[in-house]
Tab-separated table of C-alpha atoms and ligand atoms in Angstrom:
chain	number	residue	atom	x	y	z
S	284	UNK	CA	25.037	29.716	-33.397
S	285	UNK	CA	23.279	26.205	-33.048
S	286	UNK	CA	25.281	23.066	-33.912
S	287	UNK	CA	23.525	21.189	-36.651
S	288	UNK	CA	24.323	18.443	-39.078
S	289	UNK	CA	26.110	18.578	-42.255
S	290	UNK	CA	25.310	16.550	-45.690
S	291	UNK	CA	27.281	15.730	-48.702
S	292	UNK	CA	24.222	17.176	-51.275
S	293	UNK	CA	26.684	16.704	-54.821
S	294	UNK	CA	29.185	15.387	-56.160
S	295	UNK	CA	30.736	15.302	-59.185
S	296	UNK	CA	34.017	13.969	-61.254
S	297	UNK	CA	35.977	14.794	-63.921
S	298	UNK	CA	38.664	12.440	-65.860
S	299	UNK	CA	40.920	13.527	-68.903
S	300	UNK	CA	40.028	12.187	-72.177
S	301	UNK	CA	43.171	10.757	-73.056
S	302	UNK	CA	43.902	6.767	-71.993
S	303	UNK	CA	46.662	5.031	-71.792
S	304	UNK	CA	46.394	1.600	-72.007
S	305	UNK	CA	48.705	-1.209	-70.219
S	306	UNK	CA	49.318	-2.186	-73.946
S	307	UNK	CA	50.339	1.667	-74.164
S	308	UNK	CA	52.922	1.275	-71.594
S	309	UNK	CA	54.631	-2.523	-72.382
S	310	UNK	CA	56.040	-0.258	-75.042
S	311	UNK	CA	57.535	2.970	-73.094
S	312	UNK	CA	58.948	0.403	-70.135
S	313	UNK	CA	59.762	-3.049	-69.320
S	314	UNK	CA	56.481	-4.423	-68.005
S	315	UNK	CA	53.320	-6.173	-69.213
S	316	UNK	CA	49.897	-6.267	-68.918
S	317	UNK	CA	49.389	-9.347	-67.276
S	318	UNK	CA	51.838	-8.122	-64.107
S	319	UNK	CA	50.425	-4.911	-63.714
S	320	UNK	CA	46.721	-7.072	-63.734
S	321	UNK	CA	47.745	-9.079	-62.035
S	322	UNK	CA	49.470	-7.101	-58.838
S	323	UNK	CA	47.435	-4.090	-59.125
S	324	UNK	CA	44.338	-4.291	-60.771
S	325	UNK	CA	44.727	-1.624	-63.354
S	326	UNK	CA	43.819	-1.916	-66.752
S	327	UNK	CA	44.173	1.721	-67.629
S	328	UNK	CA	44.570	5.317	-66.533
S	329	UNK	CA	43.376	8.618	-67.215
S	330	UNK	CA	46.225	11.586	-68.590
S	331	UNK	CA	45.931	14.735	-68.691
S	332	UNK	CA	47.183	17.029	-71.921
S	333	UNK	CA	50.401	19.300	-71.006
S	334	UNK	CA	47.938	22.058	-71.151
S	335	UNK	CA	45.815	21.089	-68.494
S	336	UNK	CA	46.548	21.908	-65.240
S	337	UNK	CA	45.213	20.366	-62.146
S	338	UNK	CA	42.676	23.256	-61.562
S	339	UNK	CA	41.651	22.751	-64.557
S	340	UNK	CA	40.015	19.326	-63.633
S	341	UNK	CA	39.280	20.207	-60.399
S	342	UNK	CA	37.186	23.240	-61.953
S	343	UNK	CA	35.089	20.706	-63.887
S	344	UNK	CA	34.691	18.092	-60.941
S	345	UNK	CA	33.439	21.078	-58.742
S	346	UNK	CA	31.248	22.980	-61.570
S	347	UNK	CA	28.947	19.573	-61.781
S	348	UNK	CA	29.435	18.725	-57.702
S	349	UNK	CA	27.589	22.278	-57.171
S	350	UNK	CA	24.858	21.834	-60.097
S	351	UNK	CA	24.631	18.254	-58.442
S	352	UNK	CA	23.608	20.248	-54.955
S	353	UNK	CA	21.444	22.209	-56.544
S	354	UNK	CA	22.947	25.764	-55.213
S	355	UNK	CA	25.073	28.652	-57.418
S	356	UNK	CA	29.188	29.081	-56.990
S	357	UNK	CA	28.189	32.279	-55.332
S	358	UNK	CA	26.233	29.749	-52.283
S	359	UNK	CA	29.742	28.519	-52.021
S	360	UNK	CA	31.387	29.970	-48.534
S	361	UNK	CA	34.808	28.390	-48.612
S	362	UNK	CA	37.301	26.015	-51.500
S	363	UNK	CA	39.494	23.203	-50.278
S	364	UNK	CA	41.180	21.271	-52.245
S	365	UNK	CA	43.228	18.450	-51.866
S	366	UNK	CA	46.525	17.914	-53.868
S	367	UNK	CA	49.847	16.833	-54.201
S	368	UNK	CA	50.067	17.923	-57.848
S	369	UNK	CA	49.313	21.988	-57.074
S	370	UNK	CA	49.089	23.957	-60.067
S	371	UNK	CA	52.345	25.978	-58.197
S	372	UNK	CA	53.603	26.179	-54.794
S	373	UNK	CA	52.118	29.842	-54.222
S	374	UNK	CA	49.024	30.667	-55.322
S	375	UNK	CA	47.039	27.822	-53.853
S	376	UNK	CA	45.297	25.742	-56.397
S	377	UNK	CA	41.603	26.400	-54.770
S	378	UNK	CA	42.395	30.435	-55.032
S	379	UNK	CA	41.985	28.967	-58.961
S	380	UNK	CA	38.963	27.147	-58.464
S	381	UNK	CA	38.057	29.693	-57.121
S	382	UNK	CA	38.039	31.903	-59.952
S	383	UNK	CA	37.437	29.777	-62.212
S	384	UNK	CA	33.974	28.678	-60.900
S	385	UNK	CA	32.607	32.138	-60.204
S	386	UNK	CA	32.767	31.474	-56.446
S	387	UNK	CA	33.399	35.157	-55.067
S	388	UNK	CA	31.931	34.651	-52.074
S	389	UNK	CA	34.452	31.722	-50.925
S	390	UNK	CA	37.399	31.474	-49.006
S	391	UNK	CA	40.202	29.163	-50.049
S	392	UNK	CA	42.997	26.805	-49.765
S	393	UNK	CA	45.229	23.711	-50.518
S	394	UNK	CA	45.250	20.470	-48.012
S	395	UNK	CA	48.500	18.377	-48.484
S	396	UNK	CA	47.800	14.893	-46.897
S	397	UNK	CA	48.179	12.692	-50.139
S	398	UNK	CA	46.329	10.079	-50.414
S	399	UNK	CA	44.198	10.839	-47.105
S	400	UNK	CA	43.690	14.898	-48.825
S	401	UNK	CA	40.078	14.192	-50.136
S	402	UNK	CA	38.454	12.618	-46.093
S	403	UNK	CA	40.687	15.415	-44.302
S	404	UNK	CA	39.206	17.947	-46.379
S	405	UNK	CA	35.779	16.741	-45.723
S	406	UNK	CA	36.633	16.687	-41.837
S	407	UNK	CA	37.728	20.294	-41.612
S	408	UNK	CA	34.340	21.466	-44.038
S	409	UNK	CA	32.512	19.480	-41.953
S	410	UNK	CA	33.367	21.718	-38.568
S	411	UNK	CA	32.490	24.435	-40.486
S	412	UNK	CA	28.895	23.436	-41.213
S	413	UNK	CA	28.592	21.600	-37.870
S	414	UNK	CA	29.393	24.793	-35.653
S	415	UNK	CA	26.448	26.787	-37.508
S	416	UNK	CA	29.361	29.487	-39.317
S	417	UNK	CA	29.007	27.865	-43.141
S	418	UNK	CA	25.875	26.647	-44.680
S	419	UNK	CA	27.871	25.288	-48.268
S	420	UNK	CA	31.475	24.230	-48.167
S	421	UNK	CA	33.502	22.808	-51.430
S	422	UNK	CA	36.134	20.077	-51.363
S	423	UNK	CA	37.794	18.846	-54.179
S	424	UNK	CA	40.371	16.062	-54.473
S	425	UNK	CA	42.300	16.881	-57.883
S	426	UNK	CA	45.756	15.478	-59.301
S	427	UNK	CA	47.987	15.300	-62.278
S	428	UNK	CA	50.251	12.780	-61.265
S	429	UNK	CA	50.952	11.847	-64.923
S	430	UNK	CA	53.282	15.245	-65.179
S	431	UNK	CA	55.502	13.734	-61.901
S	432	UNK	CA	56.174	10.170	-63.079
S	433	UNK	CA	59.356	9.054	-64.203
S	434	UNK	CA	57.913	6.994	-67.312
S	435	UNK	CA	61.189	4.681	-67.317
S	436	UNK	CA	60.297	3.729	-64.102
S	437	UNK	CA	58.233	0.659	-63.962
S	438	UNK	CA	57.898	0.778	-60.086
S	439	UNK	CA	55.963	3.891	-60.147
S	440	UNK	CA	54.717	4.831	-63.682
S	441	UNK	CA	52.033	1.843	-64.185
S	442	UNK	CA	50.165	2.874	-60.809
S	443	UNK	CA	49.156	6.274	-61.376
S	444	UNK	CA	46.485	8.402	-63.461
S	445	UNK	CA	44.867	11.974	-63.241
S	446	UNK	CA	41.400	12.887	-62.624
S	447	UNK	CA	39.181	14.857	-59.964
S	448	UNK	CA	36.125	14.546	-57.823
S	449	UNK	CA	34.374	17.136	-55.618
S	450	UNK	CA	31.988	17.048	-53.081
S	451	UNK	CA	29.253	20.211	-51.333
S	452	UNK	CA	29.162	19.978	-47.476
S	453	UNK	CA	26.049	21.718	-46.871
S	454	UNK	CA	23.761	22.036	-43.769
S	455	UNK	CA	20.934	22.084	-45.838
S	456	UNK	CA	19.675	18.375	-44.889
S	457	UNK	CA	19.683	17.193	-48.356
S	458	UNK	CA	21.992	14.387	-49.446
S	459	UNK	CA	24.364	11.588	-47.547
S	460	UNK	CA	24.503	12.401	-43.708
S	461	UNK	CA	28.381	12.950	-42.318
S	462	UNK	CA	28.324	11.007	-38.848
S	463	UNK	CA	31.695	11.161	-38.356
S	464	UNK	CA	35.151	10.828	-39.087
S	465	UNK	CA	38.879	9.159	-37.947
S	466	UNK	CA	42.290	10.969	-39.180
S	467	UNK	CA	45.597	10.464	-38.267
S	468	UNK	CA	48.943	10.709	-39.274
S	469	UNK	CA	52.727	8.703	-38.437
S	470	UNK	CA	55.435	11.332	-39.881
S	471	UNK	CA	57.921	8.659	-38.561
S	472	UNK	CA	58.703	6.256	-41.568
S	473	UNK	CA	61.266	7.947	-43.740
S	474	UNK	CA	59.654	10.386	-46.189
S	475	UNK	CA	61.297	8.373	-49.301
S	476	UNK	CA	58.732	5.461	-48.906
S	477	UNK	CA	56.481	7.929	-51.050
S	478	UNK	CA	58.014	11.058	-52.166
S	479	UNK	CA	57.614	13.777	-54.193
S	480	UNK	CA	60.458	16.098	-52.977
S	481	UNK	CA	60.026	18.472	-55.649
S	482	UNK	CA	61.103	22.059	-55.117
S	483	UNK	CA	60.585	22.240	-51.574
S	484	UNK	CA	62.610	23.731	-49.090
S	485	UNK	CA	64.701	20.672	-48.300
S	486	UNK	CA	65.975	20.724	-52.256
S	487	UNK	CA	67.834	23.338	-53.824
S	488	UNK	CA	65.732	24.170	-57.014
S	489	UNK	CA	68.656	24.258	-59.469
S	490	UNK	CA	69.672	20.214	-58.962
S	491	UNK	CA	66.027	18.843	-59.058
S	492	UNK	CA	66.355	17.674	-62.564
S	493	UNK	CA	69.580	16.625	-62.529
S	494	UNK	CA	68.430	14.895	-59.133
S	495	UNK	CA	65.623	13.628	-60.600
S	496	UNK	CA	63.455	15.023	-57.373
S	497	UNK	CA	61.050	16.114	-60.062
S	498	UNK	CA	59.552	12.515	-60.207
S	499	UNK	CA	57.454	10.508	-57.737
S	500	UNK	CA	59.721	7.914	-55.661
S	501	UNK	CA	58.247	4.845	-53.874
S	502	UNK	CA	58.923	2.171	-51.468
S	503	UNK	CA	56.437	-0.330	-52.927
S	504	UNK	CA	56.967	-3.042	-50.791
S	505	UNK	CA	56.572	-0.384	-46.999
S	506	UNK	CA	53.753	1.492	-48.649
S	507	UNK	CA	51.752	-2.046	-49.653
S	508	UNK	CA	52.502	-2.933	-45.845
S	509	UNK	CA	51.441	0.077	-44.081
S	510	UNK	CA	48.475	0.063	-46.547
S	511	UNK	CA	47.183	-3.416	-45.495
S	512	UNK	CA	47.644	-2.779	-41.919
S	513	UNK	CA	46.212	0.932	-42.132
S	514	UNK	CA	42.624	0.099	-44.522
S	515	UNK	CA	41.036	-2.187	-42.501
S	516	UNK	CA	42.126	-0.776	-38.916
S	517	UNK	CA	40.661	2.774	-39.834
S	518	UNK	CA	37.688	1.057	-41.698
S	519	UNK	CA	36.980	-0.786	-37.561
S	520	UNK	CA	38.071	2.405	-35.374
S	521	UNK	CA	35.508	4.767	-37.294
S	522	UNK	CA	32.835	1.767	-37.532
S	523	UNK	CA	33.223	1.232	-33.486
S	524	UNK	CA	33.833	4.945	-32.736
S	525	UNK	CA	30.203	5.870	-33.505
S	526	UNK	CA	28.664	2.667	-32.140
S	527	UNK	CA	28.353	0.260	-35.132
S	528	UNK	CA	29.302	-2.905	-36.505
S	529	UNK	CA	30.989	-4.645	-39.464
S	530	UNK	CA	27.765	-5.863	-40.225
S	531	UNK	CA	25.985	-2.343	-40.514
S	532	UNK	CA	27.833	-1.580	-43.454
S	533	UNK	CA	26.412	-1.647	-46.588
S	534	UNK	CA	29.352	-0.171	-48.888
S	535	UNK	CA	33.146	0.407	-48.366
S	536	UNK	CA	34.720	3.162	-50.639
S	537	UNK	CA	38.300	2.897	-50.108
S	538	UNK	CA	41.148	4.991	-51.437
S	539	UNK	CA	42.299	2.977	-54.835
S	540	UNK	CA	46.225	2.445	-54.856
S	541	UNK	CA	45.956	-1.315	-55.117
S	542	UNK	CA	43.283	-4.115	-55.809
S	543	UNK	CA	45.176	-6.415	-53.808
S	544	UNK	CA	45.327	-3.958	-50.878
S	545	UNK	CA	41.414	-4.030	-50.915
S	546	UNK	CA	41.044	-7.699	-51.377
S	547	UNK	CA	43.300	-7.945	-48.567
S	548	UNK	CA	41.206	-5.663	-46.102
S	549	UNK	CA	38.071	-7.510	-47.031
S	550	UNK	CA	39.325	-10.829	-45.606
S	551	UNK	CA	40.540	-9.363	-42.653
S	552	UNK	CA	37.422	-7.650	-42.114
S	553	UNK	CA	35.274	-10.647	-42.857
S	554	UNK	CA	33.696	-8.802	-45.472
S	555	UNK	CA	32.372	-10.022	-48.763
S	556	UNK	CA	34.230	-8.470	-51.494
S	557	UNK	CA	31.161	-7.005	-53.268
S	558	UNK	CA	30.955	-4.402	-50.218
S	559	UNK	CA	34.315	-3.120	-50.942
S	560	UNK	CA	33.733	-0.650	-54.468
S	561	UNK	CA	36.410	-0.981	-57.154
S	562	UNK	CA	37.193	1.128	-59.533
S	563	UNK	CA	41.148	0.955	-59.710
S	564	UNK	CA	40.834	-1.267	-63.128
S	565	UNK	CA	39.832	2.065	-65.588
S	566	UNK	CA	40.848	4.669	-62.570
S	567	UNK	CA	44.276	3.654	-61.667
S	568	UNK	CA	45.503	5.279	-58.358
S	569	UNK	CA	44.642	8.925	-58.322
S	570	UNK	CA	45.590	10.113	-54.861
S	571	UNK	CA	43.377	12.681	-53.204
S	572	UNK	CA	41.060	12.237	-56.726
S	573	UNK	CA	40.404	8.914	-56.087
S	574	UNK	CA	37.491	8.566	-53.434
S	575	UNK	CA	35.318	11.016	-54.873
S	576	UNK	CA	36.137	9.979	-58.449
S	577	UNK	CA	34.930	6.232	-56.854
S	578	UNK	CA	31.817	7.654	-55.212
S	579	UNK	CA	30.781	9.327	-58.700
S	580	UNK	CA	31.227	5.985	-60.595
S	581	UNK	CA	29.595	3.797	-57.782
S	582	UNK	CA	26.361	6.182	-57.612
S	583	UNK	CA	26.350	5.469	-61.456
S	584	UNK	CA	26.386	2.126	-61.420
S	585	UNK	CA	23.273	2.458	-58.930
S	586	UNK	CA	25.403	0.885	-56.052
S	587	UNK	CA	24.445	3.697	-53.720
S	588	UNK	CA	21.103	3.192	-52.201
S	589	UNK	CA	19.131	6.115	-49.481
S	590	UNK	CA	19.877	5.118	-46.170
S	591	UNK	CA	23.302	3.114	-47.395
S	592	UNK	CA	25.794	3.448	-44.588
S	593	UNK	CA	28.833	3.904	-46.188
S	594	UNK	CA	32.465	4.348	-45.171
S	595	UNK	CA	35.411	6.353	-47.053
S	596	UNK	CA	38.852	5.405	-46.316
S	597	UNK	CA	41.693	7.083	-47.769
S	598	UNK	CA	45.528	6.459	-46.675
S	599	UNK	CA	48.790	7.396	-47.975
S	600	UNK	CA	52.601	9.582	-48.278
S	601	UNK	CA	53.172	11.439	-45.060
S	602	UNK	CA	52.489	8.782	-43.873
S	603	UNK	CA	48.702	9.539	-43.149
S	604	UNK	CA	45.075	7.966	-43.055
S	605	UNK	CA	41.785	8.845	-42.581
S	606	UNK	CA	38.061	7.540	-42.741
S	607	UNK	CA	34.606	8.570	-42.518
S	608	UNK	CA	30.743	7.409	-41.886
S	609	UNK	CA	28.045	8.385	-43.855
S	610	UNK	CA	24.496	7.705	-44.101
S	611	UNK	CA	23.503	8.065	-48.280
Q	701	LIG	O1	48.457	5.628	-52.938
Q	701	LIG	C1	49.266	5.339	-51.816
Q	701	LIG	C2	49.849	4.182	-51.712
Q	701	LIG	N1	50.488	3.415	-52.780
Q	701	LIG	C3	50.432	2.106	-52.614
Q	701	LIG	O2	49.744	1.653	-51.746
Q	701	LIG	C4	51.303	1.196	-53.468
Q	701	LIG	C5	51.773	0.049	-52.617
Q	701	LIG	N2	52.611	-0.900	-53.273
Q	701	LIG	C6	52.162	-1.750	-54.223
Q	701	LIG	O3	51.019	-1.665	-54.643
Q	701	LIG	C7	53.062	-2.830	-54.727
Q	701	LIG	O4	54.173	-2.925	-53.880
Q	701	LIG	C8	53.559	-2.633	-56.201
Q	701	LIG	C9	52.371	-2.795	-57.152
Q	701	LIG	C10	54.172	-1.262	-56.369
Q	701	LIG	C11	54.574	-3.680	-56.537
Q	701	LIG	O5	54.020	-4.984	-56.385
Q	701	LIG	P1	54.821	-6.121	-55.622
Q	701	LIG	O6	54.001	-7.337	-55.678
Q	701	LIG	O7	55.202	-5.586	-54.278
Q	701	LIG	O8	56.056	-6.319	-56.554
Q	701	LIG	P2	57.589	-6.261	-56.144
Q	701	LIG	O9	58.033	-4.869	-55.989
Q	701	LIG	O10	57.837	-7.249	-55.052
Q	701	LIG	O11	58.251	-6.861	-57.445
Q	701	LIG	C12	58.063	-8.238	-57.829
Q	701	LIG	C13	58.790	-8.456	-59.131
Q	701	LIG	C14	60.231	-7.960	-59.115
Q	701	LIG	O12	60.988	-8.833	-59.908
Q	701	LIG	P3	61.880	-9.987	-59.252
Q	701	LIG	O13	62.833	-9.293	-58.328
Q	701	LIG	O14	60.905	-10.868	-58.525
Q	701	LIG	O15	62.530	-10.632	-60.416
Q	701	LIG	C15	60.162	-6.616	-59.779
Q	701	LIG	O16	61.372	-6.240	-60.379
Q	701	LIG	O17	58.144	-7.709	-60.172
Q	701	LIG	C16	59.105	-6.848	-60.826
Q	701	LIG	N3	58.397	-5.641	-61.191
Q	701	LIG	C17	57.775	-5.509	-62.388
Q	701	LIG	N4	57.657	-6.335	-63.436
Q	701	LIG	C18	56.932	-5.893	-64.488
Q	701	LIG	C19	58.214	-4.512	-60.479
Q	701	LIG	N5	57.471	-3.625	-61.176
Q	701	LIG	C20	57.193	-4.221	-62.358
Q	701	LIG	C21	56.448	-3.818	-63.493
Q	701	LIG	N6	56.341	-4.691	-64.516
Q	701	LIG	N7	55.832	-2.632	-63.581
């Protein structure tokens, strides 16, 4: 099989109707809305209903992704998605999707890589198209973070919201060009600077609620570190790896946990702040959701143009990162 390239040809997004408000929350916990302006960004956040489930949004993200690319479920030869918020811990979530979309042709799995889920999951559909064996590959960054936050606890339960975005790799030479991609991962910090222990192996299932280990812990304070260190040094080492400059970017679409971790990598990148896209304010941080949620909004507010190089950077729990080039 001949190597070829591989294209993002849709997208598409899907948020919850419900909103809560900052104003919402200054009356569940002790907080306001001029603090959580002020050190996040976020205005408000997306929830979803206890009914939904998080293949439930990433079924509507992906449904309009693949009528974006033009091609039917059937096209579609293989289902990531990207979650911490699975709809169980066995069946996979995509196996869902799956179904849900009409996709019978597809294999299908789950990535866990947080934050960083959505530019993995790209990278490993990208191989796929690259090496000539897939000609359409789905990826899907969905959460419900809303049903794992502890909403007495102001440190975590102002910064998240639920949502989904999905993206087609196809070889088909339509849509933004994939040039290439950085990932990595430290599993060295301890795992309670962002956890979600949940029911894993390490906890015993019948003390979870009792040890709260049902709720979303974090280490503000390491995470905002690592996160200001980590966006613009995987924004430089994908920019350099394929031969360009700061200068030939015309659009930065970073992973949204933080307005003040953005601002922060556009002065140490010597970037204006207008190339960085923002989105945090109405999207709050929605983990493996939030860079194709962002790259839906942005190519609605007509700040995608053909041609656009563009970077995604995503970074997170684990603790992991990733980042990728395209061409729009
Ligand atoms: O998606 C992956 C990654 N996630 C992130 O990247 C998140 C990274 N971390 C952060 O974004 C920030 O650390 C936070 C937004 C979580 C916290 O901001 P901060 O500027 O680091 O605040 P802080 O934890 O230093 O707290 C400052 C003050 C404290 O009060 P004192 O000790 O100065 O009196 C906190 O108790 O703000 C207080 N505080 C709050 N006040 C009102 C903490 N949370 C709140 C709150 N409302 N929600």
């Amino acid at each position: 099989m001949e190597n070829t390239n591989s294209y993002i040809s849709g997208i598409g997004s899907y948020l919850p109707s419900q909103i809560l408000t900052n104003k919402d929350l200054e009356k569940m916990v002790d907080t306001t809305d001029e603090w959580i302006v002020t050190r996040t960004g976020i205005k408000k956040r997306h929830i979803s209903t206890k009914e939904e489930a998080t293949s439930d949004l990433a079924t509507k993200a992906s449904l309009l992704a693949i009528e974006d690319a033009k091609i039917s479920s059937e096209e579609i030869e293989m289902i990531i998605v990207a979650t911490s918020t699975p709809d169980m811990m066995l069946p996979s979530t995509a196996t869902r999707v799956q179904k849900n979309i009409g996709a019978k042709n597809a294999s299908a799995f789950d990535i866990s890589a947080a934050c960083s889920g959505f530019i993995y999951g790209l990278s490993v559909a990208h191989q796929f198209i690259i090496n000539g064996t897939m000609k359409n590959v789905l990826v899907v960054g969905a959460e419900t973070l809303s049903k794992y936050v502890d909403w007495s606890d102001r440190n975590t339960s102002v910064l998240f919201g639920d949502g989904a975005g999905a993206a087609v790799v196809s070889r088909n030479n339509i849509g933004s060009k994939i040039i290439g991609f950085h990932l990595g991962a430290n599993g060295n910090p301890p795992r309670e600077w962002l956890m979600l222990a949940g029911s894993g192996s390490v906890n015993k299932a019948e003390n979870i609620l009792e040890e709260k280990k049902n709720f979303i812990t974090m280490n503000g304070k390491e995470i905002f570190k690592f996160s200001v260190n980590i966006l613009p040094s995987i924004i430089t080492t994908v920019i350099k790896k394929y031969g360009l400059t700061i200068e030939d970017i015309d659009l930065v679409i970073p992973h949204q946990a933080n307005r003040r971790i953005i601002e922060a990598a556009a002065e140490r990148l010597n970037m204006p702040i207008q190339k960085l896209y923002i989105n945090i304010d109405r999207r709050a941080n929605t983990s493996a959701a939030s860079i194709p949620i962002a790259m839906v909004d942005a190519r609605r507010e007509n700040m995608l143009n053909k041609e656009d190089i563009i970077v995604l950077a995503g970074f997170g729990a684990g603790l992991t990162w990733g980042s990728m080039l395209i061409q729009y």
